[in-house]
Amino acid sequence: MKPILSIQNEELILQRYPARENDTLQAWDSADEYLINTLAERNLDPTRPILIFNDSFGALSNWLSTRGCIYNISDSFIAQQACRENLKENAKASINYLNCRDSLPKNPQAVIIKIPKNNRLLKWQLDQIAQVVSADCDVIAGAKTKEIHTSTLRLFEQKLGETHTSLAVKKSRLIFCRPNSHRPSNPSTEQATIWSVPEYNFTLFNHVNVFAGEKLDIGARFFLEHLPQDPAAEHIIDLGCGNGVIGLQCARLNPDARVTCVDESDMAVASARENADRNLTNPDQLNAMMNNCLTGMQPETADWVVCNPPFHQQNTITDHIAWQMFCDAKHVLKMKGKLRIIGNRHLGYHVKLKRLFGNVTTIASNNKFVILEAEKRPTRTTS
């Protein structure tokens, strides 16, 4: 049975993306419900834009789709694909999609924000919002109560104007903000960062929503020491690439191979592309693309897949993304192609790899991380 959100005399079928059988994770939360119930009390003008930021799986966009000119703004390919699928499932009107680097429509009547986990992304979004809102615009943000801090309220005050919060309902709270008509016309904006990794001669560019925005994280630093160098390799995939630093080093170690960097974040993909242009002698050696893992990629076309799997989706801890990455990697690898991953020691990825590939080798480990490798081998048949 498909999960249904019953709210305001409407039933919405809402699933995470990609849809999985017997998924125990819900595609909406109490902050979505609180926002919808609050918006239901307002008279919305169907001719003026409504901007929705960080709509995790489309709950807000689905409910609002018939109530105005809707813009879904997100850095997440998966979140927007979920929204598209849920709109189709509910036979709702199509809406407009923007990434976080796109220009926003002017003079919106309302701006709805699910507060993101990354505070730098929130600052970036508030800076962009400040450029287009007028004093009659309702800005309403929602999140779990534990995710709204005094510093969050100060940020809304600083970037937009007078701010107050609601009472908590089902452990969620709303922020209400009224843009100040006298705010600076050109406020300071959150910027992408540029920093160096001298031991690898890299200069790295990071958009605001890309992990490790100011220095190389310890996992990436360890992984860089143990990447494949294979003269026979023709195609290497950096899956979940972030700023592309792992793909860059793979390109340098394997100058005759094509390298494909894949991530579901638009800002990550844009950062990886920028970093290839900055750091590679032949930038065309590296291609960066946005995708849900390796969906739609041709089978048996890669010699290597390297990966640092995430263990959360939005704010939910889960291992299904890692499992999908491993399954997709096996699909696109050539026979005898190899998947090499890094993960925290406690995550137990060796069990998953052994189950899927039938083999797993420990390449390196320290007190925090383990680097594992699995080879795609012919499936054994019994007579």
Short mmCIF file of C-alpha atoms in Angstrom, two decimals:
data_model
loop_
_atom_site.label_atom_id
_atom_site.label_comp_id
_atom_site.label_asym_id
_atom_site.label_seq_id
_atom_site.Cartn_x
_atom_site.Cartn_y
_atom_site.Cartn_z
CA MET A 1 0.00 0.00 0.00
CA LYS A 2 1.39 3.41 -0.98
CA PRO A 3 1.94 5.92 1.85
CA ILE A 4 -0.69 8.67 2.02
CA LEU A 5 -0.56 12.04 3.74
CA SER A 6 -4.11 13.03 4.73
CA ILE A 7 -4.22 16.76 5.34
CA GLN A 8 -6.64 19.65 4.83
CA ASN A 9 -9.30 17.37 3.30
CA GLU A 10 -6.82 16.08 0.75
CA GLU A 11 -4.98 12.80 0.36
CA LEU A 12 -1.51 12.89 -1.19
CA ILE A 13 0.45 9.82 -2.21
CA LEU A 14 4.02 10.64 -1.21
CA GLN A 15 7.03 8.36 -1.65
CA ARG A 16 10.75 8.80 -1.33
CA TYR A 17 12.87 8.52 -4.44
CA PRO A 18 13.70 6.05 -5.72
CA ALA A 19 10.61 4.22 -4.46
CA ARG A 20 11.40 1.02 -2.56
CA GLU A 21 9.09 -1.79 -1.52
CA ASN A 22 8.24 -1.84 2.19
CA ASP A 23 10.09 1.43 2.76
CA THR A 24 9.81 2.32 6.44
CA LEU A 25 11.05 5.89 5.88
CA GLN A 26 8.35 8.51 5.41
CA ALA A 27 8.44 11.09 2.61
CA TRP A 28 7.17 13.93 4.80
CA ASP A 29 7.59 15.09 8.38
CA SER A 30 5.70 17.10 10.99
CA ALA A 31 7.31 20.35 9.76
CA ASP A 32 5.76 19.74 6.32
CA GLU A 33 2.37 19.21 7.98
CA TYR A 34 2.76 22.33 10.12
CA LEU A 35 3.66 24.43 7.07
CA ILE A 36 0.72 23.10 5.03
CA ASN A 37 -1.78 23.70 7.84
CA THR A 38 -0.45 27.25 8.25
CA LEU A 39 -0.58 27.98 4.51
CA ALA A 40 -4.16 26.70 4.33
CA GLU A 41 -5.21 29.69 6.44
CA ARG A 42 -3.82 32.20 3.92
CA ASN A 43 -5.43 33.63 0.82
CA LEU A 44 -2.93 32.90 -1.94
CA ASP A 45 -2.77 34.82 -5.22
CA PRO A 46 -2.50 32.32 -8.11
CA THR A 47 -0.74 34.94 -10.29
CA ARG A 48 2.25 35.63 -7.99
CA PRO A 49 5.13 33.20 -7.50
CA ILE A 50 5.45 30.97 -4.45
CA LEU A 51 9.04 29.87 -3.82
CA ILE A 52 9.62 26.56 -2.03
CA PHE A 53 13.15 25.80 -0.83
CA ASN A 54 14.52 22.36 0.10
CA ASP A 55 11.26 20.44 -0.30
CA SER A 56 12.67 17.02 0.64
CA PHE A 57 10.37 14.78 -1.40
CA GLY A 58 7.70 17.15 -2.72
CA ALA A 59 5.09 17.25 0.06
CA LEU A 60 4.88 21.05 0.00
CA SER A 61 5.07 21.31 -3.79
CA ASN A 62 2.33 18.72 -4.23
CA TRP A 63 -0.06 20.44 -1.85
CA LEU A 64 0.65 23.92 -3.26
CA SER A 65 0.79 22.94 -6.94
CA THR A 66 -2.79 24.06 -7.66
CA ARG A 67 -2.65 27.13 -5.46
CA GLY A 68 -0.20 29.41 -7.24
CA CYS A 69 2.76 29.73 -9.57
CA ILE A 70 5.10 27.29 -7.83
CA TYR A 71 8.91 27.24 -7.97
CA ASN A 72 10.72 24.32 -6.34
CA ILE A 73 14.30 25.38 -5.54
CA SER A 74 16.70 22.68 -4.43
CA ASP A 75 20.31 21.55 -4.69
CA SER A 76 19.16 17.92 -4.70
CA PHE A 77 18.49 15.97 -7.91
CA ILE A 78 16.85 13.22 -5.85
CA ALA A 79 14.53 15.61 -4.02
CA GLN A 80 13.32 17.15 -7.29
CA GLN A 81 12.91 13.74 -8.94
CA ALA A 82 10.82 12.66 -5.95
CA CYS A 83 8.67 15.75 -6.38
CA ARG A 84 8.17 15.02 -10.10
CA GLU A 85 7.19 11.40 -9.42
CA ASN A 86 4.79 12.36 -6.64
CA LEU A 87 3.16 15.08 -8.76
CA LYS A 88 2.60 12.48 -11.46
CA GLU A 89 1.24 9.97 -8.95
CA ASN A 90 -1.24 12.54 -7.62
CA ALA A 91 -2.20 13.84 -11.09
CA LYS A 92 -1.09 17.33 -10.09
CA ALA A 93 -0.16 20.21 -12.35
CA SER A 94 3.49 20.59 -13.29
CA ILE A 95 5.56 23.20 -11.49
CA ASN A 96 8.83 25.05 -12.09
CA TYR A 97 12.21 23.70 -10.95
CA LEU A 98 15.33 25.72 -10.19
CA ASN A 99 18.67 24.79 -8.68
CA CYS A 100 20.17 26.93 -5.93
CA ARG A 101 22.46 28.75 -8.35
CA ASP A 102 19.63 29.94 -10.61
CA SER A 103 18.15 33.43 -10.51
CA LEU A 104 14.88 33.64 -8.58
CA PRO A 105 11.62 35.12 -9.90
CA LYS A 106 10.89 38.62 -8.66
CA ASN A 107 8.20 39.70 -6.21
CA PRO A 108 7.02 36.37 -4.77
CA GLN A 109 3.94 36.40 -2.56
CA ALA A 110 5.37 33.72 -0.26
CA VAL A 111 8.68 31.99 0.38
CA ILE A 112 8.51 28.60 2.10
CA ILE A 113 11.74 27.12 3.46
CA LYS A 114 12.54 23.72 4.92
CA ILE A 115 15.65 24.65 6.89
CA PRO A 116 18.61 22.74 5.44
CA LYS A 117 21.17 20.85 7.48
CA ASN A 118 23.99 22.98 6.03
CA ASN A 119 24.01 26.47 7.57
CA ARG A 120 26.11 27.87 4.71
CA LEU A 121 23.40 26.81 2.26
CA LEU A 122 20.76 28.55 4.39
CA LYS A 123 22.81 31.75 4.37
CA TRP A 124 23.18 31.49 0.59
CA GLN A 125 19.44 31.00 0.13
CA LEU A 126 18.50 33.87 2.42
CA ASP A 127 20.90 36.13 0.50
CA GLN A 128 19.21 35.17 -2.78
CA ILE A 129 15.74 35.63 -1.29
CA ALA A 130 16.67 39.10 -0.01
CA GLN A 131 17.27 40.21 -3.61
CA VAL A 132 13.71 39.45 -4.80
CA VAL A 133 11.21 39.84 -1.95
CA SER A 134 9.10 42.88 -1.13
CA ALA A 135 7.73 43.91 2.24
CA ASP A 136 4.38 42.16 1.65
CA CYS A 137 5.95 38.73 1.15
CA ASP A 138 5.40 36.04 3.77
CA VAL A 139 8.60 34.14 4.55
CA ILE A 140 7.85 30.98 6.54
CA ALA A 141 10.44 28.37 7.46
CA GLY A 142 9.97 25.04 9.17
CA ALA A 143 12.10 22.39 10.85
CA LYS A 144 12.28 20.10 13.83
CA THR A 145 12.42 22.18 17.02
CA LYS A 146 15.93 20.89 17.82
CA GLU A 147 17.18 22.28 14.48
CA ILE A 148 16.03 25.87 15.15
CA HIS A 149 18.48 27.80 17.30
CA THR A 150 18.76 31.39 18.48
CA SER A 151 21.48 31.81 15.84
CA THR A 152 18.98 30.67 13.18
CA LEU A 153 16.55 33.43 14.17
CA ARG A 154 19.37 36.00 14.18
CA LEU A 155 20.27 34.93 10.67
CA PHE A 156 16.73 35.55 9.39
CA GLU A 157 16.69 38.92 11.19
CA GLN A 158 20.06 39.90 9.70
CA LYS A 159 19.29 38.82 6.14
CA LEU A 160 15.60 39.74 5.83
CA GLY A 161 13.84 41.44 8.71
CA GLU A 162 11.64 41.05 11.79
CA THR A 163 11.42 37.40 12.85
CA HIS A 164 9.45 35.37 15.39
CA THR A 165 8.71 31.70 16.00
CA SER A 166 5.61 29.61 16.52
CA LEU A 167 4.75 27.23 19.30
CA ALA A 168 6.07 23.71 18.83
CA VAL A 169 3.69 21.14 17.31
CA LYS A 170 4.73 17.48 17.04
CA LYS A 171 8.31 18.51 17.84
CA SER A 172 8.40 20.97 14.90
CA ARG A 173 8.42 24.74 14.88
CA LEU A 174 7.94 27.50 12.31
CA ILE A 175 9.83 30.74 11.75
CA PHE A 176 7.86 33.74 10.47
CA CYS A 177 9.78 36.58 8.88
CA ARG A 178 8.60 39.86 7.35
CA PRO A 179 11.13 41.41 4.94
CA ASN A 180 12.29 44.86 5.95
CA SER A 181 11.70 47.36 3.15
CA HIS A 182 14.76 49.30 4.37
CA ARG A 183 17.21 46.39 4.29
CA PRO A 184 20.41 46.97 2.26
CA SER A 185 19.84 46.66 -1.50
CA ASN A 186 23.12 44.78 -1.91
CA PRO A 187 23.60 42.70 1.24
CA SER A 188 26.79 40.73 1.76
CA THR A 189 26.43 37.25 0.33
CA GLU A 190 27.73 33.84 1.33
CA GLN A 191 30.49 32.93 -1.08
CA ALA A 192 31.98 29.80 -2.54
CA THR A 193 35.39 29.00 -1.04
CA ILE A 194 38.74 28.40 -2.71
CA TRP A 195 41.53 26.62 -0.84
CA SER A 196 44.63 24.62 -1.58
CA VAL A 197 45.94 21.11 -0.92
CA PRO A 198 49.65 21.75 -1.42
CA GLU A 199 50.81 18.15 -1.04
CA TYR A 200 48.72 17.25 -4.11
CA ASN A 201 49.11 20.60 -5.87
CA PHE A 202 45.35 21.10 -5.94
CA THR A 203 43.45 24.38 -5.75
CA LEU A 204 39.89 23.44 -4.86
CA PHE A 205 36.69 25.41 -5.43
CA ASN A 206 33.66 24.59 -3.28
CA HIS A 207 30.14 25.90 -3.70
CA VAL A 208 28.40 26.49 -0.37
CA ASN A 209 26.53 23.17 -0.15
CA VAL A 210 29.52 20.91 -0.82
CA PHE A 211 30.99 18.89 2.03
CA ALA A 212 34.36 19.97 3.45
CA GLY A 213 34.14 23.54 2.21
CA GLU A 214 37.39 24.89 3.65
CA LYS A 215 39.82 21.99 3.97
CA LEU A 216 40.32 18.40 2.95
CA ASP A 217 38.37 16.09 5.25
CA ILE A 218 40.25 13.25 6.90
CA GLY A 219 38.40 10.53 4.98
CA ALA A 220 39.22 12.04 1.59
CA ARG A 221 42.84 12.57 2.65
CA PHE A 222 43.17 8.88 3.55
CA PHE A 223 41.40 7.76 0.37
CA LEU A 224 43.71 9.89 -1.79
CA GLU A 225 46.63 7.79 -0.57
CA HIS A 226 45.01 4.56 -1.82
CA LEU A 227 43.42 5.25 -5.20
CA PRO A 228 43.87 2.87 -8.15
CA GLN A 229 46.62 3.39 -10.70
CA ASP A 230 45.79 1.10 -13.62
CA PRO A 231 47.45 1.61 -17.04
CA ALA A 232 44.75 -0.55 -18.65
CA ALA A 233 41.85 1.48 -17.26
CA GLU A 234 39.69 3.24 -19.84
CA HIS A 235 36.87 4.55 -17.64
CA ILE A 236 36.84 5.42 -13.92
CA ILE A 237 33.74 6.65 -12.07
CA ASP A 238 33.90 8.78 -8.91
CA LEU A 239 30.46 8.09 -7.41
CA GLY A 240 29.23 10.66 -4.89
CA CYS A 241 32.03 12.95 -6.01
CA GLY A 242 31.48 16.07 -3.88
CA ASN A 243 33.99 18.67 -5.08
CA GLY A 244 35.65 16.04 -7.31
CA VAL A 245 38.99 15.80 -5.51
CA ILE A 246 39.01 11.97 -5.69
CA GLY A 247 38.15 12.07 -9.39
CA LEU A 248 40.91 14.62 -9.98
CA GLN A 249 43.53 12.39 -8.43
CA CYS A 250 42.21 9.38 -10.37
CA ALA A 251 42.59 11.42 -13.54
CA ARG A 252 46.18 12.32 -12.69
CA LEU A 253 47.09 8.75 -11.76
CA ASN A 254 45.42 7.38 -14.89
CA PRO A 255 46.02 9.95 -17.66
CA ASP A 256 44.69 7.68 -20.42
CA ALA A 257 41.37 6.99 -18.66
CA ARG A 258 38.11 8.91 -18.87
CA VAL A 259 36.87 9.98 -15.44
CA THR A 260 33.18 10.53 -14.71
CA CYS A 261 32.25 12.37 -11.50
CA VAL A 262 28.67 11.74 -10.37
CA ASP A 263 26.70 13.39 -7.57
CA GLU A 264 23.08 14.22 -6.80
CA SER A 265 23.99 17.77 -5.74
CA ASP A 266 24.04 20.45 -8.43
CA MET A 267 26.56 22.45 -6.42
CA ALA A 268 28.84 19.42 -6.09
CA VAL A 269 28.76 18.74 -9.82
CA ALA A 270 29.43 22.41 -10.62
CA SER A 271 32.35 22.38 -8.13
CA ALA A 272 33.83 19.21 -9.66
CA ARG A 273 33.62 20.73 -13.14
CA GLU A 274 35.29 23.93 -11.94
CA ASN A 275 38.03 21.94 -10.21
CA ALA A 276 38.77 19.91 -13.32
CA ASP A 277 39.22 23.16 -15.24
CA ARG A 278 41.51 24.51 -12.52
CA ASN A 279 43.66 21.45 -11.86
CA LEU A 280 43.89 19.10 -14.84
CA THR A 281 46.23 19.52 -17.79
CA ASN A 282 43.44 18.10 -19.94
CA PRO A 283 40.17 19.20 -18.27
CA ASP A 284 38.13 17.30 -20.87
CA GLN A 285 39.46 14.08 -19.35
CA LEU A 286 36.88 14.56 -16.56
CA ASN A 287 33.12 14.77 -17.03
CA ALA A 288 30.79 15.75 -14.17
CA MET A 289 27.11 14.85 -14.11
CA MET A 290 24.12 14.98 -11.77
CA ASN A 291 22.29 11.69 -11.25
CA ASN A 292 20.65 9.35 -8.78
CA CYS A 293 23.69 7.10 -8.24
CA LEU A 294 24.38 5.50 -11.65
CA THR A 295 20.80 5.28 -12.90
CA GLY A 296 20.59 4.90 -16.69
CA MET A 297 24.32 4.42 -17.27
CA GLN A 298 25.38 1.69 -19.67
CA PRO A 299 26.24 -1.70 -18.13
CA GLU A 300 29.78 -3.06 -18.22
CA THR A 301 31.41 0.21 -19.29
CA ALA A 302 33.61 1.07 -16.28
CA ASP A 303 36.92 -0.41 -15.16
CA TRP A 304 36.79 1.18 -11.72
CA VAL A 305 34.21 2.81 -9.45
CA VAL A 306 35.56 4.69 -6.44
CA CYS A 307 33.15 5.81 -3.77
CA ASN A 308 32.76 7.34 -0.31
CA PRO A 309 29.12 6.42 0.40
CA PRO A 310 26.93 8.74 2.50
CA PHE A 311 25.05 7.17 5.39
CA HIS A 312 22.21 9.70 5.51
CA GLN A 313 19.52 11.06 3.20
CA GLN A 314 18.40 14.58 4.07
CA ASN A 315 18.36 14.38 7.89
CA THR A 316 17.69 10.63 8.10
CA ILE A 317 20.43 8.09 8.81
CA THR A 318 20.07 5.17 6.40
CA ASP A 319 22.22 2.61 4.61
CA HIS A 320 20.04 2.13 1.54
CA ILE A 321 21.97 4.72 -0.48
CA ALA A 322 25.23 2.83 0.07
CA TRP A 323 23.51 -0.40 -1.01
CA GLN A 324 22.16 1.28 -4.17
CA MET A 325 25.63 2.66 -4.94
CA PHE A 326 27.17 -0.80 -4.61
CA CYS A 327 24.46 -2.41 -6.78
CA ASP A 328 24.76 0.30 -9.44
CA ALA A 329 28.55 -0.02 -9.41
CA LYS A 330 28.34 -3.76 -10.03
CA HIS A 331 25.95 -3.10 -12.93
CA VAL A 332 28.24 -0.63 -14.73
CA LEU A 333 31.54 -2.40 -14.05
CA LYS A 334 33.11 -4.54 -16.73
CA MET A 335 33.83 -8.15 -15.86
CA LYS A 336 36.85 -8.08 -13.52
CA GLY A 337 36.21 -4.36 -12.96
CA LYS A 338 36.61 -3.20 -9.37
CA LEU A 339 34.76 -1.10 -6.81
CA ARG A 340 36.96 0.60 -4.22
CA ILE A 341 35.27 2.38 -1.30
CA ILE A 342 36.13 4.13 1.94
CA GLY A 343 33.87 4.08 4.97
CA ASN A 344 33.84 4.43 8.73
CA ARG A 345 34.96 1.15 10.27
CA HIS A 346 31.72 0.67 12.23
CA LEU A 347 29.46 0.74 9.15
CA GLY A 348 30.23 -2.85 8.19
CA TYR A 349 30.38 -2.30 4.44
CA HIS A 350 32.51 -5.45 4.03
CA VAL A 351 29.39 -7.52 4.77
CA LYS A 352 27.39 -5.82 2.02
CA LEU A 353 30.22 -6.10 -0.52
CA LYS A 354 30.80 -9.78 0.24
CA ARG A 355 27.09 -10.47 -0.15
CA LEU A 356 26.85 -8.60 -3.46
CA PHE A 357 30.17 -9.39 -5.15
CA GLY A 358 31.08 -12.63 -3.41
CA ASN A 359 34.48 -11.20 -2.48
CA VAL A 360 36.01 -8.29 -0.61
CA THR A 361 39.60 -7.23 0.12
CA THR A 362 40.83 -4.73 2.71
CA ILE A 363 43.20 -2.31 0.94
CA ALA A 364 44.05 -0.14 3.96
CA SER A 365 42.67 0.87 7.35
CA ASN A 366 43.33 3.17 10.27
CA ASN A 367 41.59 3.73 13.60
CA LYS A 368 38.63 5.47 11.90
CA PHE A 369 38.36 4.35 8.26
CA VAL A 370 38.66 1.21 6.17
CA ILE A 371 39.23 1.05 2.41
CA LEU A 372 37.66 -1.98 0.77
CA GLU A 373 37.73 -3.40 -2.75
CA ALA A 374 35.43 -5.84 -4.53
CA GLU A 375 35.87 -7.33 -8.00
CA LYS A 376 33.10 -8.18 -10.43
CA ARG A 377 33.48 -11.85 -11.27
CA PRO A 378 31.45 -14.31 -13.36
CA THR A 379 28.48 -15.69 -11.49
CA ARG A 380 29.05 -19.28 -10.52
CA THR A 381 26.49 -21.73 -11.84
CA THR A 382 25.77 -25.17 -10.53
CA SER A 383 25.01 -28.11 -12.82
#
